[in-house]
mmCIF file of C-alpha atoms in Angstrom:
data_model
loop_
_atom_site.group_PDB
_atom_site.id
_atom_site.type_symbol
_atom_site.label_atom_id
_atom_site.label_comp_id
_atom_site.label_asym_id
_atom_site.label_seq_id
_atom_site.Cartn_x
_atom_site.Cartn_y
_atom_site.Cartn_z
ATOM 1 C CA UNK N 1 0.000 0.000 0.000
ATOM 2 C CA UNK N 2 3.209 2.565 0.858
ATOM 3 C CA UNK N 3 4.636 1.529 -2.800
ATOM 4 C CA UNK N 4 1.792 2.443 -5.187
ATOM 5 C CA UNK N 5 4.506 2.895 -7.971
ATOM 6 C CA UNK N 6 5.293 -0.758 -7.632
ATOM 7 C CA UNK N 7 3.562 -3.227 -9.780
ATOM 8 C CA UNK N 8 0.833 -5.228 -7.575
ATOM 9 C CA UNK N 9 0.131 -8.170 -9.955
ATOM 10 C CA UNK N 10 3.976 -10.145 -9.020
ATOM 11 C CA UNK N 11 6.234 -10.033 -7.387
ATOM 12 C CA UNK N 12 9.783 -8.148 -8.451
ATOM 13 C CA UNK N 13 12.448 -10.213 -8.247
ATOM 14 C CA UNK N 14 14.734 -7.485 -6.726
ATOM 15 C CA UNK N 15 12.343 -6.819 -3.950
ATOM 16 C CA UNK N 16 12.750 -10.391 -3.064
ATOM 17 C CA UNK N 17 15.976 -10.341 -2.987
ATOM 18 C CA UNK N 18 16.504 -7.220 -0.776
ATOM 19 C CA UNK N 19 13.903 -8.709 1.991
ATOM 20 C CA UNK N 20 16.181 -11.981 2.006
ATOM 21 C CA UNK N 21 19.395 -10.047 2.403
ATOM 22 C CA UNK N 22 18.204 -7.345 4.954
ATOM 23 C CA UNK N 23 18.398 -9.104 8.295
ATOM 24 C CA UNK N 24 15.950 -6.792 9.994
ATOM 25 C CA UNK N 25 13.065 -8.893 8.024
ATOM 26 C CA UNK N 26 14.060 -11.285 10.303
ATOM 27 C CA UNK N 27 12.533 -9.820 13.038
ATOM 28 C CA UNK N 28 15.929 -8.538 14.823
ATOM 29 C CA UNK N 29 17.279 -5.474 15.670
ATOM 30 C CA UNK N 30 20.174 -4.785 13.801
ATOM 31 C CA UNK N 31 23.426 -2.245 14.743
ATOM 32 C CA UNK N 32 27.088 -1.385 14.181
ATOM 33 C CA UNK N 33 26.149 -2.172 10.052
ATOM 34 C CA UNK N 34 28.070 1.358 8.974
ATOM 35 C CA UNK N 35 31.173 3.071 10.625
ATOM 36 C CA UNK N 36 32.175 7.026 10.363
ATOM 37 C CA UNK N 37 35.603 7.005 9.542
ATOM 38 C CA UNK N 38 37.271 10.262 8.822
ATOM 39 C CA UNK N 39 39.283 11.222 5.787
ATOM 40 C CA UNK N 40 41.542 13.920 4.678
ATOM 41 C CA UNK N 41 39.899 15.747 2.170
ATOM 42 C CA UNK N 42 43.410 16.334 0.058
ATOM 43 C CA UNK N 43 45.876 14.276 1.512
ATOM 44 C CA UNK N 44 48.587 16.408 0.082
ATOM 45 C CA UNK N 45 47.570 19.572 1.815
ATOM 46 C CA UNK N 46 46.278 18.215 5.380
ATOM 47 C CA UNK N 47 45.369 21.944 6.687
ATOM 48 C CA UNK N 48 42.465 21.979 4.547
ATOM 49 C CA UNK N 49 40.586 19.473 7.185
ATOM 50 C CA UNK N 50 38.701 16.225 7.213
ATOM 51 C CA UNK N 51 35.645 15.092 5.914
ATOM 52 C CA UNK N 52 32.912 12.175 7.451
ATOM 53 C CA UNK N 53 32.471 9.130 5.331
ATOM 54 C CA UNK N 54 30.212 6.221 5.907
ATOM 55 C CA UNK N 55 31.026 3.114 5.293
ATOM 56 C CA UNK N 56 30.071 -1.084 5.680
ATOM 57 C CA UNK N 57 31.390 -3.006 8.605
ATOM 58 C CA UNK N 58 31.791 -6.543 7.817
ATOM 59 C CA UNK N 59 29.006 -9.012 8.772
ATOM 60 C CA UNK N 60 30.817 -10.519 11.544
ATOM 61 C CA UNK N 61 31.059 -6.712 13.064
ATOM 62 C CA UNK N 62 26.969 -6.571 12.990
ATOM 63 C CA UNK N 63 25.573 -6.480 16.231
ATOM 64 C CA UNK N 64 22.095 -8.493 16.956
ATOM 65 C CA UNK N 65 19.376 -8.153 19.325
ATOM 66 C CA UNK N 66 19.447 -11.444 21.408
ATOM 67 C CA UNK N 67 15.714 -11.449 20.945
ATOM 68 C CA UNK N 68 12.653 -10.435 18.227
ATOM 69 C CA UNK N 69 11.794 -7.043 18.676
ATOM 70 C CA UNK N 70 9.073 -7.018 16.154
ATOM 71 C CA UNK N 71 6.788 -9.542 13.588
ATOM 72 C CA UNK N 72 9.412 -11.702 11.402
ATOM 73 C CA UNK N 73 8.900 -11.780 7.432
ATOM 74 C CA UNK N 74 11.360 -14.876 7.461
ATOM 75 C CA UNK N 75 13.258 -17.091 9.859
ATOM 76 C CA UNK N 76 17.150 -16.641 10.798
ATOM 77 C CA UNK N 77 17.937 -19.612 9.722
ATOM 78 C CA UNK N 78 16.693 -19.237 6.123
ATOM 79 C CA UNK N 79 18.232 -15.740 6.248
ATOM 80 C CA UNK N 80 21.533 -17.669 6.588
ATOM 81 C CA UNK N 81 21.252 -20.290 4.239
ATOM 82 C CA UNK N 82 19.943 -17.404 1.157
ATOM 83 C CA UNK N 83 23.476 -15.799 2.832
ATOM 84 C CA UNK N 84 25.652 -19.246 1.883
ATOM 85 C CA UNK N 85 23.736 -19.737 -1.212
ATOM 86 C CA UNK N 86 24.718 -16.255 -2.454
ATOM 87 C CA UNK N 87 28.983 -16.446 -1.255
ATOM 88 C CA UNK N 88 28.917 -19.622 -3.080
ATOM 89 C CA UNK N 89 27.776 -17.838 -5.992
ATOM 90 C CA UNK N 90 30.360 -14.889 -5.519
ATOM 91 C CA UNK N 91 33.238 -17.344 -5.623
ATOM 92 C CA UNK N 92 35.403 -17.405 -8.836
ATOM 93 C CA UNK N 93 36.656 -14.846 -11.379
ATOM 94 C CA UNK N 94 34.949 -11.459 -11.213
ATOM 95 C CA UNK N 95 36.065 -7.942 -13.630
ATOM 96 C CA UNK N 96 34.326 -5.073 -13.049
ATOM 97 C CA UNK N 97 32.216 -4.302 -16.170
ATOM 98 C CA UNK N 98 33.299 -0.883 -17.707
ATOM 99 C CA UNK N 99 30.318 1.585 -17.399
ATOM 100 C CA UNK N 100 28.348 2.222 -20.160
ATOM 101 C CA UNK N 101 28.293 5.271 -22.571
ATOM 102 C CA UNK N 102 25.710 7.290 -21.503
ATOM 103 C CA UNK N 103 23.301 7.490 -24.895
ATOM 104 C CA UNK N 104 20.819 9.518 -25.833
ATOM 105 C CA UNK N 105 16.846 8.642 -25.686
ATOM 106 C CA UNK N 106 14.473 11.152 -26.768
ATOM 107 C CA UNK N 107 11.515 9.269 -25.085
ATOM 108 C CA UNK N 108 13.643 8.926 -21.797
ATOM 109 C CA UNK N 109 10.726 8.418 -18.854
ATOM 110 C CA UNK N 110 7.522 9.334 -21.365
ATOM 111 C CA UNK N 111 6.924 5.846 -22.790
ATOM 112 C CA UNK N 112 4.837 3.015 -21.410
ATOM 113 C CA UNK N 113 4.694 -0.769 -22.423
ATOM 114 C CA UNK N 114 1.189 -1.308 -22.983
ATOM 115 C CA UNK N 115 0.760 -4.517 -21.606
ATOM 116 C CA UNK N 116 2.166 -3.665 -18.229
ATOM 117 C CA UNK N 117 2.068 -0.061 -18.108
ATOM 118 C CA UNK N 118 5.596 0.184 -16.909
ATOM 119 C CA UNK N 119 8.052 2.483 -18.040
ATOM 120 C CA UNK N 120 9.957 1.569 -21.188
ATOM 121 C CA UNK N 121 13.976 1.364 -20.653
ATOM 122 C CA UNK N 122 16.268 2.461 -23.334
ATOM 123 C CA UNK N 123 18.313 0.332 -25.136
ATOM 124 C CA UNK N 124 21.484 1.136 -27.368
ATOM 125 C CA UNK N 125 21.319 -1.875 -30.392
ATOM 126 C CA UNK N 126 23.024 -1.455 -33.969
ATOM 127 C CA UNK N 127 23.981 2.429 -33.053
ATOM 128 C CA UNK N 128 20.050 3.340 -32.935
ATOM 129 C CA UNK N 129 17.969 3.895 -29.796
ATOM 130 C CA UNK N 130 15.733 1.189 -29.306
ATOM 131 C CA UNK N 131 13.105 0.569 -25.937
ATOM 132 C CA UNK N 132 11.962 -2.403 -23.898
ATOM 133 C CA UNK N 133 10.251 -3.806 -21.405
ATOM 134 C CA UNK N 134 11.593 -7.030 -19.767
ATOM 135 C CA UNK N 135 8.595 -6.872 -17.118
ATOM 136 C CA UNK N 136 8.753 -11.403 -17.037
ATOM 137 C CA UNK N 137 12.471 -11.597 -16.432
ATOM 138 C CA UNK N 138 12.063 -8.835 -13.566
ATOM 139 C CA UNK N 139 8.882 -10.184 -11.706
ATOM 140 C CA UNK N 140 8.141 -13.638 -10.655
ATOM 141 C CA UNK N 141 5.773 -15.549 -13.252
ATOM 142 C CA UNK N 142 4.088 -16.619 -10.737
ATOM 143 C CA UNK N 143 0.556 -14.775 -12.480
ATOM 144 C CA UNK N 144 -0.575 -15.520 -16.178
ATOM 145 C CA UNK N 145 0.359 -11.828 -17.256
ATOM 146 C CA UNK N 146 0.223 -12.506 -21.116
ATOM 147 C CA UNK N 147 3.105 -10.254 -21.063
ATOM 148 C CA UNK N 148 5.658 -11.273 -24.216
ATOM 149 C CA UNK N 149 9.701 -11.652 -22.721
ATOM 150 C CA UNK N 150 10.760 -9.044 -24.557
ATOM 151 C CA UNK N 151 8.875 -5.680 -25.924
ATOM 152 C CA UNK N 152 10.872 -3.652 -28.596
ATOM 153 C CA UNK N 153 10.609 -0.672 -30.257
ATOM 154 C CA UNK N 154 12.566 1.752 -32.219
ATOM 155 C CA UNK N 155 12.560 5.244 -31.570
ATOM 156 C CA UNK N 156 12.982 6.482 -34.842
ATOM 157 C CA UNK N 157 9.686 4.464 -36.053
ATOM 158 C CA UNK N 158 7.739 7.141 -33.917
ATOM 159 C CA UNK N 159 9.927 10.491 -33.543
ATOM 160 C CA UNK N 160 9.182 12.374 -36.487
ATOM 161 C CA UNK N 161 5.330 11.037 -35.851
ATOM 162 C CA UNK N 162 5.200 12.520 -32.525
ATOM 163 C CA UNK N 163 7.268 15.671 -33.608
ATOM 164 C CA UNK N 164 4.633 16.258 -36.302
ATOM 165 C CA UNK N 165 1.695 15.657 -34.420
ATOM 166 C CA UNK N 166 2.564 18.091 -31.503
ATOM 167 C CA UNK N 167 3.087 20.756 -34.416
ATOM 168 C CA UNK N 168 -0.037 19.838 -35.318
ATOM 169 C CA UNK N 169 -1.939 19.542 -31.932
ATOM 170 C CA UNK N 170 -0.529 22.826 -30.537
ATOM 171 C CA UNK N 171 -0.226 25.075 -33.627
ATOM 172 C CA UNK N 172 -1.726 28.472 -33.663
ATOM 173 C CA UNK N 173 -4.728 27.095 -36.580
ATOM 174 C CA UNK N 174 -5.771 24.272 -33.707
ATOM 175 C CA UNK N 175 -4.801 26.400 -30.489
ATOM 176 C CA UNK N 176 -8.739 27.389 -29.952
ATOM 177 C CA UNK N 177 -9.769 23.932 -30.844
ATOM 178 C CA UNK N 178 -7.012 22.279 -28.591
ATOM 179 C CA UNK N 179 -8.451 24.960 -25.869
ATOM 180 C CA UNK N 180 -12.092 24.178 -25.971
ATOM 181 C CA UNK N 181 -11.301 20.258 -25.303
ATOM 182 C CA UNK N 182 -8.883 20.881 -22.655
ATOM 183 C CA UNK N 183 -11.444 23.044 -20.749
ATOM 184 C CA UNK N 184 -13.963 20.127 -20.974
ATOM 185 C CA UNK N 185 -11.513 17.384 -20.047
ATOM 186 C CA UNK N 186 -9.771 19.359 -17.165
ATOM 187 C CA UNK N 187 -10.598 17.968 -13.557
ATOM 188 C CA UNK N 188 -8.760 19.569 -10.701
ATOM 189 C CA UNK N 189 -6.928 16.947 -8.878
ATOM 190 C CA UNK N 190 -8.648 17.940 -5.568
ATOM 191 C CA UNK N 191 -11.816 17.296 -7.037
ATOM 192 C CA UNK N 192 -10.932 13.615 -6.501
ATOM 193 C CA UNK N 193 -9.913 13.654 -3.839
ATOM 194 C CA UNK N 194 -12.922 15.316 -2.119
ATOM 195 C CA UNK N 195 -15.038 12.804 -3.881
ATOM 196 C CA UNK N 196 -13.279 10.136 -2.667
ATOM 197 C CA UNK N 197 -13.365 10.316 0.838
ATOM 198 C CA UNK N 198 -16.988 11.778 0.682
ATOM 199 C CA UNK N 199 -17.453 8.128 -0.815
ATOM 200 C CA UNK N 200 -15.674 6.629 2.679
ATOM 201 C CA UNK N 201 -18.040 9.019 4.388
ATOM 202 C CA UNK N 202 -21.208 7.503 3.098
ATOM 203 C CA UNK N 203 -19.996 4.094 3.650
ATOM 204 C CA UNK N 204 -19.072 4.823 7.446
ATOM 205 C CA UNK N 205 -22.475 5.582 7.717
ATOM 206 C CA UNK N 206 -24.592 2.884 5.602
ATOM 207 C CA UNK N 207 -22.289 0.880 8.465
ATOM 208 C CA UNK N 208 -23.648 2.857 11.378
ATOM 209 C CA UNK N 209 -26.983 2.582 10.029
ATOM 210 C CA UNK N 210 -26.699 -1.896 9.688
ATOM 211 C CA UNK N 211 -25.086 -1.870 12.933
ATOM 212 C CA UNK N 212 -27.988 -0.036 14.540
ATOM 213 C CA UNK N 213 -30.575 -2.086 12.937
ATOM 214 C CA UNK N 214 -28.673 -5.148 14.047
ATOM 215 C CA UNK N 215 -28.804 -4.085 17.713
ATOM 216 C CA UNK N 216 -32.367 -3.187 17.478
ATOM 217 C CA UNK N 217 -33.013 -6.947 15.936
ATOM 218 C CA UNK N 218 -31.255 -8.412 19.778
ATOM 219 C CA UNK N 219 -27.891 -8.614 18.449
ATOM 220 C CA UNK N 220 -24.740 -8.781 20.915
ATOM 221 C CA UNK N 221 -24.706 -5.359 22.417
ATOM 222 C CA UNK N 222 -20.806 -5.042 23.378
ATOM 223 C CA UNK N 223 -19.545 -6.251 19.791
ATOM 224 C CA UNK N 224 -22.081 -4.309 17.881
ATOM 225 C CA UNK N 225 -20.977 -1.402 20.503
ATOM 226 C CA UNK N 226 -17.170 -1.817 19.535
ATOM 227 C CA UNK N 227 -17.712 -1.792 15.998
ATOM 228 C CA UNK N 228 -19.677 1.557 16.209
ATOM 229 C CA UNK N 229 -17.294 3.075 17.789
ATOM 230 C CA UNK N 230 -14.832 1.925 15.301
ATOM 231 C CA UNK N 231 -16.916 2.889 12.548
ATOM 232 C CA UNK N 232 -17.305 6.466 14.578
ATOM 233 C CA UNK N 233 -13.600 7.168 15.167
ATOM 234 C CA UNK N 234 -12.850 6.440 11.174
ATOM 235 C CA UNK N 235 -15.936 8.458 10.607
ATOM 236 C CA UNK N 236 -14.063 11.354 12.680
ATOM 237 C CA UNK N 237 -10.961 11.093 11.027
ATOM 238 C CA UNK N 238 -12.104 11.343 7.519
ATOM 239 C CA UNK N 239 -14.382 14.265 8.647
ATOM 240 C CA UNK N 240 -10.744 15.630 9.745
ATOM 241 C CA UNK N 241 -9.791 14.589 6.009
ATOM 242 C CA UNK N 242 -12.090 16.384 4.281
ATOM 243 C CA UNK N 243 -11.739 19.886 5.886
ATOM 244 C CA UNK N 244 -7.796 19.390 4.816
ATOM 245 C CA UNK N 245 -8.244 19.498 1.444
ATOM 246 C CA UNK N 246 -7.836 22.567 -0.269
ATOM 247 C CA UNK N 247 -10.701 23.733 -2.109
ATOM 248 C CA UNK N 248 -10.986 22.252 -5.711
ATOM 249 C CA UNK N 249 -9.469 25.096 -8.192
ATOM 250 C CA UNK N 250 -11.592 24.817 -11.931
ATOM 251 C CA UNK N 251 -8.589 26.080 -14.087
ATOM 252 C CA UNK N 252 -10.481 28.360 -16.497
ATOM 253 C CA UNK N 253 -10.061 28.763 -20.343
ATOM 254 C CA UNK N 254 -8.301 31.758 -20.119
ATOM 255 C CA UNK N 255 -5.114 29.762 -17.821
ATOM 256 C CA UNK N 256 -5.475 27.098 -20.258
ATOM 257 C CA UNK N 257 -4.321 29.934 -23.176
ATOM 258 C CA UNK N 258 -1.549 31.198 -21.430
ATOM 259 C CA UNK N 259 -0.424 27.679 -20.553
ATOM 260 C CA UNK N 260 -0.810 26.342 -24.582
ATOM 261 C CA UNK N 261 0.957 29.699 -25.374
ATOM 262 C CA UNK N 262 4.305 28.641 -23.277
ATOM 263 C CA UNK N 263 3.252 24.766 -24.268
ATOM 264 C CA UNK N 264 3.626 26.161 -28.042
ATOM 265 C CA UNK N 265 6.713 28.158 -27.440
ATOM 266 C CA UNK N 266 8.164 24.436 -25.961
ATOM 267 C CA UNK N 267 6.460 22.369 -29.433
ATOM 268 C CA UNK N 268 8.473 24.743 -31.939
ATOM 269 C CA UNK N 269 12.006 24.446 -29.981
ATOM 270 C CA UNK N 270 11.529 20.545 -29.810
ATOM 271 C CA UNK N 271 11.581 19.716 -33.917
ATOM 272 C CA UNK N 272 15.285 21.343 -33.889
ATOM 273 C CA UNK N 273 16.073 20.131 -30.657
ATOM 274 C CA UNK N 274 18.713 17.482 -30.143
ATOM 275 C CA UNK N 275 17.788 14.035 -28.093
ATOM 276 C CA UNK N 276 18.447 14.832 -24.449
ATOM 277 C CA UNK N 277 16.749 18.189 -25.123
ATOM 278 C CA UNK N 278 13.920 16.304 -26.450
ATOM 279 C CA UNK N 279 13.913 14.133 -23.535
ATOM 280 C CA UNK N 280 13.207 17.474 -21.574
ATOM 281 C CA UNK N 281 10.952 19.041 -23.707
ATOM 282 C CA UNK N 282 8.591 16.183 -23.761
ATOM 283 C CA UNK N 283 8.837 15.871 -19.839
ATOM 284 C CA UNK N 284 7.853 19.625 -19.725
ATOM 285 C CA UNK N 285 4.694 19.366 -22.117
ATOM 286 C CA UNK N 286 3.800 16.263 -20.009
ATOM 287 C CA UNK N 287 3.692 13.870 -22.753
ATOM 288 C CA UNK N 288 2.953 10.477 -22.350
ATOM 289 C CA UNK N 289 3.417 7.310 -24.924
ATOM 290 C CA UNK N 290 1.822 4.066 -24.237
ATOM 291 C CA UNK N 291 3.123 1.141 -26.904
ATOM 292 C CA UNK N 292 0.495 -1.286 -27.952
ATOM 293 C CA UNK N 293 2.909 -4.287 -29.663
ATOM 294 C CA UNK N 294 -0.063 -6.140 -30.824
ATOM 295 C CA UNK N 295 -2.465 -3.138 -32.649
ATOM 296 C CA UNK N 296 0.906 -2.287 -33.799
ATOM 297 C CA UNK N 297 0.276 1.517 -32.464
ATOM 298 C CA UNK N 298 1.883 4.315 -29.788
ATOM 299 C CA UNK N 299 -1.437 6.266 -28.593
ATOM 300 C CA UNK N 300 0.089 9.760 -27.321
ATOM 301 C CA UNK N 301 -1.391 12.211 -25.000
ATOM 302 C CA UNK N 302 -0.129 15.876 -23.382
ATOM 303 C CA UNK N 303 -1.481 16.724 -20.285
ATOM 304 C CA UNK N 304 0.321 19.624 -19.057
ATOM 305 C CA UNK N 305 0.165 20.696 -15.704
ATOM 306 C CA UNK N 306 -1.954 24.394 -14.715
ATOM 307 C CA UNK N 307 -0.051 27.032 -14.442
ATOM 308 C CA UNK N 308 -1.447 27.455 -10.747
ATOM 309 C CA UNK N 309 0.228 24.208 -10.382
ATOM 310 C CA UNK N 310 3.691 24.804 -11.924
ATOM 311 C CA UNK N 311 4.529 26.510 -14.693
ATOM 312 C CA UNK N 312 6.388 25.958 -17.438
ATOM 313 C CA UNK N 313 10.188 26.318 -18.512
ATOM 314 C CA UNK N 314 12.707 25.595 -20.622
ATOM 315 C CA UNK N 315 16.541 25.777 -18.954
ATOM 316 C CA UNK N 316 15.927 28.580 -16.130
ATOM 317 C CA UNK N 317 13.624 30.364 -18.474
ATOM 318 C CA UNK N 318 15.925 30.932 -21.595
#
């Protein structure tokens, strides 16, 4: 529920990994992991001073509580053996990989696999930039998520497309056009919010209202009592909700011109622009690109944000 970013149909294989390695899923208390140590910050001049670095202690310098000091995810002893399992598979030859060159990807963070709805990654193949989504080597297949192993897709099927249609979308001959929708389609983010916990509200009280009738019909007076005063106190807090969110803001027409005006400034630098500025750009309109691999189609949309929101720049303003 705290990681709505994460995908909630499998598991990811990293997350798995990091709860088997972290020994606080264990239940334990955990200390002396990291060490200050301090270090000369030129080691040739020592008058200019030292500076505080953290750093790992070796397992055997980790400290543990001698008992549980909250609910266990899994046992110490299968901690340990996941801990054997993976020094046996450190052992042997090992060269650190070079880094990568960094490459340029126009659609850096803006395009979405349409069978997952995950971001896209970028991919360097044959000296183009490609994208994919690996989503079944990264989660557990432990789901039927009809999800191929590998989704593909070049950027340079789809750049001048997407180029062209933003010239299109936001030039000055469909700028009233482009207005009018946006007006219709814009929904204040508030807006949902107040309507959502108005919707808890009601429920709270179709609950008071069954509870009540279930007392009246010679039900158990102390449980029925304890869950009205549950239902109550949750009642309370989302009362306490509700007068903490700001009133809903209807952005008006007139906003939404001065926000496609900037939005049009942004559409007419991006056709000369070069990738990583495009990668910018396109983060700044708020485009998004979802890939469908099997309609063989990219549907794109731009949904800006208000300018009572944030507005809108390019490089400090420039």
């Amino acid at each position: 529920g705290r990681n709505k970013h994460r995908d909630q149909r499998a598991w990811s294989k990293f997350a798995v990994r990091v709860i088997l390695t972290n020994p606080r899923y264990t239940g334990h208390q955990v200390w002396n992991k990291q060490r200050k140590d301090e270090v000369l910050l030129d080691v040739g001049n020592v008058a200019l001073g030292t500076t505080t670095k953290q750093r790992w202690n070796g397992k055997d310098e980790w400290i543990w509580s001698d008992r549980p000091v909250h609910d266990a995810i899994i046992g110490v002893e299968e901690y340990q053996r996941v801990q054997e399992i993976l020094a046996k598979r450190a052992h042997g030859s090992y060269s650190q990989r070079p880094h990568p060159t960094r490459r340029p990807y126009a659609f850096r963070g803006v395009l979405f696999c349409g069978y997952c709805e995950r971001r896209m990654h970028g991919n360097w193949n044959n000296d183009q930039a490609y994208y994919r989504c690996r989503f079944p080597t990264q989660y557990a297949r432990v789901n039927d998520l009809g999800h191929p192993k590998v989704v593909y897709l070049r950027e340079a099927e789809i750049l001048d497309e997407v180029d062209a249609w933003l010239g299109t979308a936001f030039g000055p001959t469909a700028l009233e056009r482009t207005i009018t929708v946006m007006a219709e389609q814009a929904v204040d983010p508030n807006e949902a919010t107040l309507h959502a916990v108005r919707k808890r509200l009601s429920e709270c009280d179709r609950k008071l209202g069954r509870y009540r009738a279930a007392l009246d019909a010679g039900g158990d007076p102390v449980e029925i009592s304890s869950w009205i005063n549950e239902t109550k106190s949750e009642r309370a807090r989302l009362e306490g909700e509700l007068k903490a969110v700001p009133a809903a803001q209807r952005i008006t027409s007139e906003e939404i011109r001065a926000m496609m005006e900037e939005v049009g400034d942004l559409v007419r630098l991006i056709a000369d622009a070069d990738p990583d500025d495009k990668a910018e750009l396109y983060t700044k309109l708020g485009l998004r690109l979802i890939y469908y691999p099997e309609k063989k189609y990219v549907e794109a949309r731009v949904e800006p944000e208000p300018p009572h929101v944030q507005a809108v720049c390019v490089r400090g303003g420039t």
